[in-house]
C-alpha positions as a printed Julia matrix, in Angstrom:
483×3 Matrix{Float64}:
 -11.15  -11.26   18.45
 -10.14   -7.68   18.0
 -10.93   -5.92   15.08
  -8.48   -4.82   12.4
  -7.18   -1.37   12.3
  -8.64    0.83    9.68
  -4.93    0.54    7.17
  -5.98   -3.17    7.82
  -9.41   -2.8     6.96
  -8.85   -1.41    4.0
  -6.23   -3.78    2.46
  -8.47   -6.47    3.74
 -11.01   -5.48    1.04
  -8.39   -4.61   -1.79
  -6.92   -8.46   -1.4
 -10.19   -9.89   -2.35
  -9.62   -8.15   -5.9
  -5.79   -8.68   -6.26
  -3.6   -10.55   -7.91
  -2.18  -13.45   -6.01
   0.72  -12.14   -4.42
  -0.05   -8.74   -4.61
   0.18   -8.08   -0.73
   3.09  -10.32   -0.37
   6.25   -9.23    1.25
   9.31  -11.55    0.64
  12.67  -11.18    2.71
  15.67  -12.85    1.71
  18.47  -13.72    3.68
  21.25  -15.33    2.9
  24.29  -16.7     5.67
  27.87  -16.8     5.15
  27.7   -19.62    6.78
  25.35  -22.98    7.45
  23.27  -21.83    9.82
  22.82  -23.86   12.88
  19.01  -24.85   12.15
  17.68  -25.86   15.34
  18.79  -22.5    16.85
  17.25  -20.56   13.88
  14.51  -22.43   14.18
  14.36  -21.24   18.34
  15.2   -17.7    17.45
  11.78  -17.64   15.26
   9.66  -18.79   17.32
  10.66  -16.49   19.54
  10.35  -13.56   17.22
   6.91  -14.68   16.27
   6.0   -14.92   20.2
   7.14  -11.25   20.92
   5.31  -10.21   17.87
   1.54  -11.91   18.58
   0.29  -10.14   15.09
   2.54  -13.13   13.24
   0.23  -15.77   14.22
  -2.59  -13.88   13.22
  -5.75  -14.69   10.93
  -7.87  -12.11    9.41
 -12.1   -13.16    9.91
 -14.9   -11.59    8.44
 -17.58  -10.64   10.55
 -20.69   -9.22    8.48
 -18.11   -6.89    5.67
 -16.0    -6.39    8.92
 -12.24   -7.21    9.5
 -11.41   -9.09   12.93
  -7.9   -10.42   13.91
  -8.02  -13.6    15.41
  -5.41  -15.93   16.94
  -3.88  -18.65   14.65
  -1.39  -21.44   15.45
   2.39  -20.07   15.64
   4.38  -20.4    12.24
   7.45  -22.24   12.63
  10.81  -22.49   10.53
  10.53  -25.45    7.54
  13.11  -26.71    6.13
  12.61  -26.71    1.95
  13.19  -29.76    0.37
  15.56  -30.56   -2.82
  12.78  -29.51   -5.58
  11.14  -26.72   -4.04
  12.27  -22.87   -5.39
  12.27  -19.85   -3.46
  10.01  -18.49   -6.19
   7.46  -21.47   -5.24
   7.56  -20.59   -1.69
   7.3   -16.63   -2.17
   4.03  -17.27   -4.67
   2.41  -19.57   -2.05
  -1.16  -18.23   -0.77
  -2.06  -17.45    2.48
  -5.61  -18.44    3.68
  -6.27  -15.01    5.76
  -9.04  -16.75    7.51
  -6.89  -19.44    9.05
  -3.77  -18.07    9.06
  -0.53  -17.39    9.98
   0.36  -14.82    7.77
   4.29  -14.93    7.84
   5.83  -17.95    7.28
   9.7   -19.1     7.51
  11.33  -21.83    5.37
  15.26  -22.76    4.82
  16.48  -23.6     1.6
  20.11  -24.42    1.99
  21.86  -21.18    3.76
  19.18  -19.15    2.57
  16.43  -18.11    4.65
  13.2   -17.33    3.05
  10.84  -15.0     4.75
   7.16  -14.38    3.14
   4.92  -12.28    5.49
   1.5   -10.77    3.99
   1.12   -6.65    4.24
  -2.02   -7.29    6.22
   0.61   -8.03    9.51
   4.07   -6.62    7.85
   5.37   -3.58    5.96
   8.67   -2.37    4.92
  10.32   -1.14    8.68
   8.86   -4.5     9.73
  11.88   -6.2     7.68
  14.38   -4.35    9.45
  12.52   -5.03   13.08
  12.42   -8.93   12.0
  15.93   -9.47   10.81
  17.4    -7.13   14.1
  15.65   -9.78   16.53
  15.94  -12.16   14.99
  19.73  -12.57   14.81
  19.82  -10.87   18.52
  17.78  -14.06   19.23
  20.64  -16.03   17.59
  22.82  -14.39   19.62
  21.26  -15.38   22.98
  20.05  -11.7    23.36
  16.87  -10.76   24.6
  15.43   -7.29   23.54
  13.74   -4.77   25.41
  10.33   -5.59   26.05
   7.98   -4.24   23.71
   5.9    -1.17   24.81
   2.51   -2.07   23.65
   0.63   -5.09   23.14
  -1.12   -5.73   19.43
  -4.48   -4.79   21.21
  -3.31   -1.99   22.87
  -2.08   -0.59   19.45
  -5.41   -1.53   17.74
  -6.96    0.41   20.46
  -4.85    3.25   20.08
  -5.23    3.36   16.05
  -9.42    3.49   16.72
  -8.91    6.25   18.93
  -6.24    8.08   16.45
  -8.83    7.71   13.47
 -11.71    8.86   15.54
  -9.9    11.84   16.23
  -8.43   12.63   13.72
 -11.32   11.77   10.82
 -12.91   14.95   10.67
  -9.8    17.08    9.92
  -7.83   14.61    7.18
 -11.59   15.23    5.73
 -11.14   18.77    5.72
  -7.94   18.81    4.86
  -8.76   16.65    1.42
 -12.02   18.46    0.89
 -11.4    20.69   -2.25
  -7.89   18.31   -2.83
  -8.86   15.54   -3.46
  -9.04   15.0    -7.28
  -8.97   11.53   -9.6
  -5.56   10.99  -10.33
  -5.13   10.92  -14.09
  -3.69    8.26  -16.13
   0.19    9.0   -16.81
   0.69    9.1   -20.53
   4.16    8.29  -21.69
   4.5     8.62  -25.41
   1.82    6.41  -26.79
   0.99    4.49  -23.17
  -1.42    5.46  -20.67
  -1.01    4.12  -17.31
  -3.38    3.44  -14.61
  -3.31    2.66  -10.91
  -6.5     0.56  -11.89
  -5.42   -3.03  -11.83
  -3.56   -5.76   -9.96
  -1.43   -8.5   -11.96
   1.4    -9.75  -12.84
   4.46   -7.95  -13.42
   8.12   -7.6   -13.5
  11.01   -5.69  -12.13
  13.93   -3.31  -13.48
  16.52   -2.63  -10.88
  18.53    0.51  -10.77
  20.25    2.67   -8.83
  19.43    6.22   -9.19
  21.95    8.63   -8.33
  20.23   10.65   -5.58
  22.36   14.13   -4.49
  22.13   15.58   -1.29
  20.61   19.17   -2.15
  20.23   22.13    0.4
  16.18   22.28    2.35
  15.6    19.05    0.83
  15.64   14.88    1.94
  17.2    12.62    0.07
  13.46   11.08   -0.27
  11.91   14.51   -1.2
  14.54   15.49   -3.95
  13.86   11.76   -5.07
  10.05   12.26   -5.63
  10.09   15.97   -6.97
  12.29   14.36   -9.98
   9.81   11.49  -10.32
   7.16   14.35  -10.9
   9.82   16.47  -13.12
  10.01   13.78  -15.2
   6.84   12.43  -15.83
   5.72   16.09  -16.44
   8.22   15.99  -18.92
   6.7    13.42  -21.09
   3.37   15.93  -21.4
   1.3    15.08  -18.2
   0.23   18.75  -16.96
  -0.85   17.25  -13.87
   0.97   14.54  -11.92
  -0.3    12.71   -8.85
   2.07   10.12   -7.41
   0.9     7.57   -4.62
   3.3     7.62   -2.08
   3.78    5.03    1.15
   3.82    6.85    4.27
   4.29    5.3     7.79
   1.99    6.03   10.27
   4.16    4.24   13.39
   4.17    6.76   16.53
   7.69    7.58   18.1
   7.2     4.35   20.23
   6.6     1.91   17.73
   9.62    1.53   16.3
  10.41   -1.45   17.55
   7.14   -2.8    16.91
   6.31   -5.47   13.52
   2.7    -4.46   12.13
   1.18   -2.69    9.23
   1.93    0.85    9.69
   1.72    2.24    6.66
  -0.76    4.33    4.19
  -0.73    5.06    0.61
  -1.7     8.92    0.24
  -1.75   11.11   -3.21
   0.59   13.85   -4.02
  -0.06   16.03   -6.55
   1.45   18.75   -8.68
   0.88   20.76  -11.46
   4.54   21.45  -12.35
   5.64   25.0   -14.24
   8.0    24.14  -16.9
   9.55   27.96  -16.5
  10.04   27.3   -12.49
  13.56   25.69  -11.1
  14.09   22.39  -10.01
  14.88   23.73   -6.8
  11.68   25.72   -6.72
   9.42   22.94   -7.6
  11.06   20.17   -4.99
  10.71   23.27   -2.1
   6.82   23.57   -2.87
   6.38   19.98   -3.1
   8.15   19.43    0.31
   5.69   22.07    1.64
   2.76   20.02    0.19
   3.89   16.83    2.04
   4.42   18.77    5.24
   0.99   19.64    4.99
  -0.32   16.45    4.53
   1.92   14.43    7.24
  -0.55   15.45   10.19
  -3.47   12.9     8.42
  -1.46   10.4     7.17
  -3.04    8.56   10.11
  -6.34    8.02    8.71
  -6.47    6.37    5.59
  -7.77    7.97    2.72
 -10.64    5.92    1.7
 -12.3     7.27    5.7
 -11.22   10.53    4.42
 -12.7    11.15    1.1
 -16.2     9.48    0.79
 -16.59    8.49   -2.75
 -12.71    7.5    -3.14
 -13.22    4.54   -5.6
 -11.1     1.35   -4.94
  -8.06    1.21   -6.65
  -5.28   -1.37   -6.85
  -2.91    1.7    -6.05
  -3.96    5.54   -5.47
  -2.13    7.27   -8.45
  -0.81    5.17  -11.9
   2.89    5.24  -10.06
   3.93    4.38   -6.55
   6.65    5.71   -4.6
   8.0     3.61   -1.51
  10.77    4.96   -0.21
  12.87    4.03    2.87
  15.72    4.21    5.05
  17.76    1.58    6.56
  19.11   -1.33    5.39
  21.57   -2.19    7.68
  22.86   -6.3     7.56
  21.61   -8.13   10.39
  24.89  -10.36   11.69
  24.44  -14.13   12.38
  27.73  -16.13   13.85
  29.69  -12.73   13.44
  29.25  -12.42   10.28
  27.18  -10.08    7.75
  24.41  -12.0     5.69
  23.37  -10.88    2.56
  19.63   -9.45    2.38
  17.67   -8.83   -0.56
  15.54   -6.27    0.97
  13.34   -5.57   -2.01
  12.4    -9.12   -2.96
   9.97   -9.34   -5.63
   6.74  -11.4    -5.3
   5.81  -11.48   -9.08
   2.65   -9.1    -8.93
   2.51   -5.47   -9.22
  -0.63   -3.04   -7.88
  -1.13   -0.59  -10.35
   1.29   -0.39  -13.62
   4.38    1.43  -11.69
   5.4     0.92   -8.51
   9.33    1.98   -7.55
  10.5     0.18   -4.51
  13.57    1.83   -2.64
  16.1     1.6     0.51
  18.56    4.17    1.28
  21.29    2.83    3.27
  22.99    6.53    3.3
  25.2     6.38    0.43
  23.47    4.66   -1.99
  20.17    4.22   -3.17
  18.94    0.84   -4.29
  15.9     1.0    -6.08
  13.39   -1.84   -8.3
  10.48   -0.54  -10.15
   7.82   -2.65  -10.53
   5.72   -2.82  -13.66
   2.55   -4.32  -15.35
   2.26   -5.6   -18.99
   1.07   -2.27  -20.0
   4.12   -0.5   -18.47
   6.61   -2.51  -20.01
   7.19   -0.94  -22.85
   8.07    2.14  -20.88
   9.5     1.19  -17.44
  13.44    0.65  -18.42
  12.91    4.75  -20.17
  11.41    5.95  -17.41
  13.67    4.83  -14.9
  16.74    5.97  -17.67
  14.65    9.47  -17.62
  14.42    9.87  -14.09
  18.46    9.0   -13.5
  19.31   11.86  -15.82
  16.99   14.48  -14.26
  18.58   13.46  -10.83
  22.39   14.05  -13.05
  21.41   16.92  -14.23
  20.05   18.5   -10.79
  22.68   17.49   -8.84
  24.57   19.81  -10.96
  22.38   22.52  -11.11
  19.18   22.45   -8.88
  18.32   25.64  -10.13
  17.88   24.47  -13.71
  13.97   24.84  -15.36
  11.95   22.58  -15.56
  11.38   22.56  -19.24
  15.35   22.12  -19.75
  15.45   19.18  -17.41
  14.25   16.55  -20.1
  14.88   17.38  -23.14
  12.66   14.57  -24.72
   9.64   15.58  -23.45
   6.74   15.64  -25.64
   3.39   16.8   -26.11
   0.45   14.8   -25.16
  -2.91   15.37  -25.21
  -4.42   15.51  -21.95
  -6.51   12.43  -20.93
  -9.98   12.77  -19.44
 -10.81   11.3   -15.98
 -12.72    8.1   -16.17
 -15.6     9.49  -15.29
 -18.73    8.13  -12.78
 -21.2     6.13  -14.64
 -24.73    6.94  -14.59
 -27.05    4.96  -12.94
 -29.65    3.04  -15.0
 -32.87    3.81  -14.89
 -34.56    2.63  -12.09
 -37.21    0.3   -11.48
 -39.08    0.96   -8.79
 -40.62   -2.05   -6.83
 -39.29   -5.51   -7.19
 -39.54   -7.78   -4.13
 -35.92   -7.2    -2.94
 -36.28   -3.64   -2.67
 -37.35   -3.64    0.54
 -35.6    -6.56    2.04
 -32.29   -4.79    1.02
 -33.76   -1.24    2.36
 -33.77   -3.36    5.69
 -30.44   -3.85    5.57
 -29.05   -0.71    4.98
 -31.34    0.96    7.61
 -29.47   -1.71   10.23
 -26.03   -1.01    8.78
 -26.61    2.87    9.05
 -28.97    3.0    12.12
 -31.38    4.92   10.03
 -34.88    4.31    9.65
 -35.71    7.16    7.22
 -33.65    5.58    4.21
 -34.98    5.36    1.15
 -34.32    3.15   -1.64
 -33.08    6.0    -3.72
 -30.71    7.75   -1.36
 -27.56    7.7    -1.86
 -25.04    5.89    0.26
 -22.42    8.75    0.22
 -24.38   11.26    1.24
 -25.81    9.48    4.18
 -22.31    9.43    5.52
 -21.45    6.18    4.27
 -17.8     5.22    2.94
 -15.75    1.91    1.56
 -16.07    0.43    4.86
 -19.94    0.82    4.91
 -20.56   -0.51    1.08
 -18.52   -3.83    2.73
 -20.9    -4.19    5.7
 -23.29   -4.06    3.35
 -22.18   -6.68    0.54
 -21.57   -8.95    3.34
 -24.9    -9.09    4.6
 -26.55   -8.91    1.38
 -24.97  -11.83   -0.01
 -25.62  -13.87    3.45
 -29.07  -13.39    3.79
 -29.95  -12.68    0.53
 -27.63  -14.38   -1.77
 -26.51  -11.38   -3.99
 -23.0   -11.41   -4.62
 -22.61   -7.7    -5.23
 -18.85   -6.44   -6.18
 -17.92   -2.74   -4.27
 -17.2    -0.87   -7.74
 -20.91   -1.54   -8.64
 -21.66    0.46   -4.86
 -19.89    3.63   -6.24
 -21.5     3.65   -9.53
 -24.3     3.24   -8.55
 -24.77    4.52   -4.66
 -28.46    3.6    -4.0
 -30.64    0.97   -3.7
 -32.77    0.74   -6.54
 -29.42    1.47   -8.4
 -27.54   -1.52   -6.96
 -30.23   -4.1    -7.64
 -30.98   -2.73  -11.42
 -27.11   -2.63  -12.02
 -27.24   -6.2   -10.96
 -30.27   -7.34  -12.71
 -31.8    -8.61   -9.08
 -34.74   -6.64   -9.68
């Protein structure tokens, strides 16, 4: 076993909370022609083989993520009354794994791999091999094994921590709710959602990517509907230069804020928000959560989402192009907006994902957002307050804020019992059962460690939100009546 990386980690915990098929990633692809079966069948297996992380499991080991080897997954053919939707909503069982899974339905080919082992460059990696394996090719071999990479991501957080902490020390902020008209919108909550696919017309503007234009009008225009600050969560891959060519879970969700002037240019606005993502890139290898202490779990960092990426290209099987749905939907949303994009280099696709609460507003927003990106294209240099001219006042909405603890009872025959445990988790004799777990130097990872033990030796089934409201010991067993 080999324990999971600390991106890994982290989602690890969040799927325990989420919605079904929160973390999964559906691929569609669909031949021009019958595919020859048993030779698709070959060419993943082979895949799968090259890429040891697809016949993975994910075990817990005392509130502690460990990969460990599963059986291979192999190509099934659907049968006449099975749906793709079926097959893209089916669970995985992390714990026995694997977590990608292949199935045929006619001459499409349904992919579903889980985020814990896959993320959006992985598609692209999959579908290259995978019809180069159809071909008879054999690709280059890969530079790094999966536990030389896990190796290499525990020495890149350890080395890394204690700047990305600096760095967010004094940034770090709650993101607040986005209000659009009378909706407020959290990155609380995972469940069910939809999907409204557009296309937004994305120019090509002078000092700026296509990507960074693209999230400076997302801000513009949420600004627009009164929000005086607006923190976006944005996906950022954290593969190094050699791991291109490598299937995994390289990515991080990280915050970017702004506090947009309404008298400042479009142009001016995008160019400081570039310079606060250059500033941020350097620590997008540690994840946020071992970054800022008291970060409280979240279905998604910020009330809206931004994935953006570039690519796209049609894999070709028998000489031919198939058709890929690269931003399949799996039915569940994290958070109430999440917009999904590929930029092939002319046009970008894009699918924004909403919750039952969005609804109402997700079709206007993404209307909103295309006529900002009109408008700058003709003029970047145009104001911000003249950009959307239906924005409207609203008033400003109050982070949620900490609760306080209840008042504690001191005593109680699991007090101490419980004290044991932390002092074991934290090496740290000295603990006391009012100390909080924060300032001892704990984090997400720690409260985990700790719930797992608890509820094997002790039977308390504690949930991690009740760990950051209330940090201590005497705090955790009075919030949970174990007293």
């Amino acid at each position: 076993m080999i324990q999971a990386s600390a991106v890994q980690h982290g989602m690890w915990v969040a799927v325990s909370s989420a919605a079904p098929t929160a973390y999964h990633m559906p691929l569609v692809v669909t031949f021009a022609h019958d595919p020859d079966v048993a030779l698709l069948a070959k060419s993943c297996a082979a895949v799968v083989e090259r890429h040891a992380l697809l016949s993975s499991a994910i075990v817990d080991r005392d509130g502690v993520a460990y990969l460990t080897r599963a059986c291979a997954p192999g190509l099934r053919v659907a049968g006449p009354d099975e749906s793709v939707d079926e097959e893209i909503a089916r669970p995985f069982d992390l714990a026995e794994g694997p977590l990608v899974r292949f199935a045929l339905f006619g001459r499409t080919l349904m992919i579903t791999a889980h985020h814990l082992v896959f993320d959006g460059h992985s598609k692209e990696v999959l579908l290259r091999e995978l019809a180069a394996f159809y071909a008879g090719e054999i690709p280059a071999p890969l530079p790094r094994t999966a536990a030389d990479e896990l190796a290499a991501d525990t020495a890149r957080l350890a080395e890394g921590r204690t700047a990305a902490a600096e760095y967010w020390s004094g940034r770090w902020a709650e993101p607040l709710p986005v209000v659009v008209g009378d909706h407020v919108l959290t990155g609380r909550h995972h469940g069910a959602g939809q999907v409204h696919a557009f296309e937004p017309p994305v120019p090509d503007l002078p000092g700026l990517t296509r990507f960074e234009t693209l999230l400076a009008a997302i801000h513009a225009t949420i600004s627009g509907y009164g929000n005086p600050r607006v923190t976006t969560g944005v996906d950022l891959s954290t593969r190094e230069p050699g791991l291109v060519g490598t299937i995994g879970s390289y990515a991080t969700e990280l915050p970017v804020d702004s506090q947009p002037d309404p008298d400042s240019s479009f142009a001016q606005f995008a160019a400081e928000l570039r310079a606060a993502l250059r500033a941020m890139y350097p620590h997008r290898s540690v994840p946020l959560a071992r970054a800022v202490r008291r970060l409280r779990p979240h279905a998604a960092v910020a009330p809206v989402s931004v994935s953006y990426r570039r690519g796209g290209a049609a894999p070709r099987f028998d000489g031919v192009p198939a058709d890929v749905d690269w931003l399949a939907f799996a039915g569940s949303v994290r958070g109430d907006l999440q917009l999904q994009a590929v930029d092939d280099g002319t046009t970008v696709t894009a699918r924004l994902r909403y919750s039952a609460a969005a609804a109402p507003v997700a079709a206007r927003l993404a209307e909103d957002l295309c006529g900002v990106l009109t408008r700058v294209a003709l003029a970047p240099e145009t104001r911000l307050r003249d950009l959307f001219a239906s924005s409207t006042s609203a008033p400003p909405v109050a982070v949620e804020a900490r609760a306080s603890a209840p008042a504690s009872v001191h005593g109680g025959e699991l007090v101490e019992p419980v004290l044991a445990i932390w002092r074991d988790v934290f090496g740290n004799q000295a603990i006391g059962p009012d100390d909080d777990l924060f300032d001892l130097g704990g984090d997400s990872l720690t409260a985990t460690q700790i719930i797992a033990r608890m509820r094997k030796t002790l039977g308390l089934d504690i949930d991690i939100d009740t760990f950051f409201d209330y940090p201590t010991v005497n705090g955790v067993l009075d919030a949970a009546g174990a007293r």
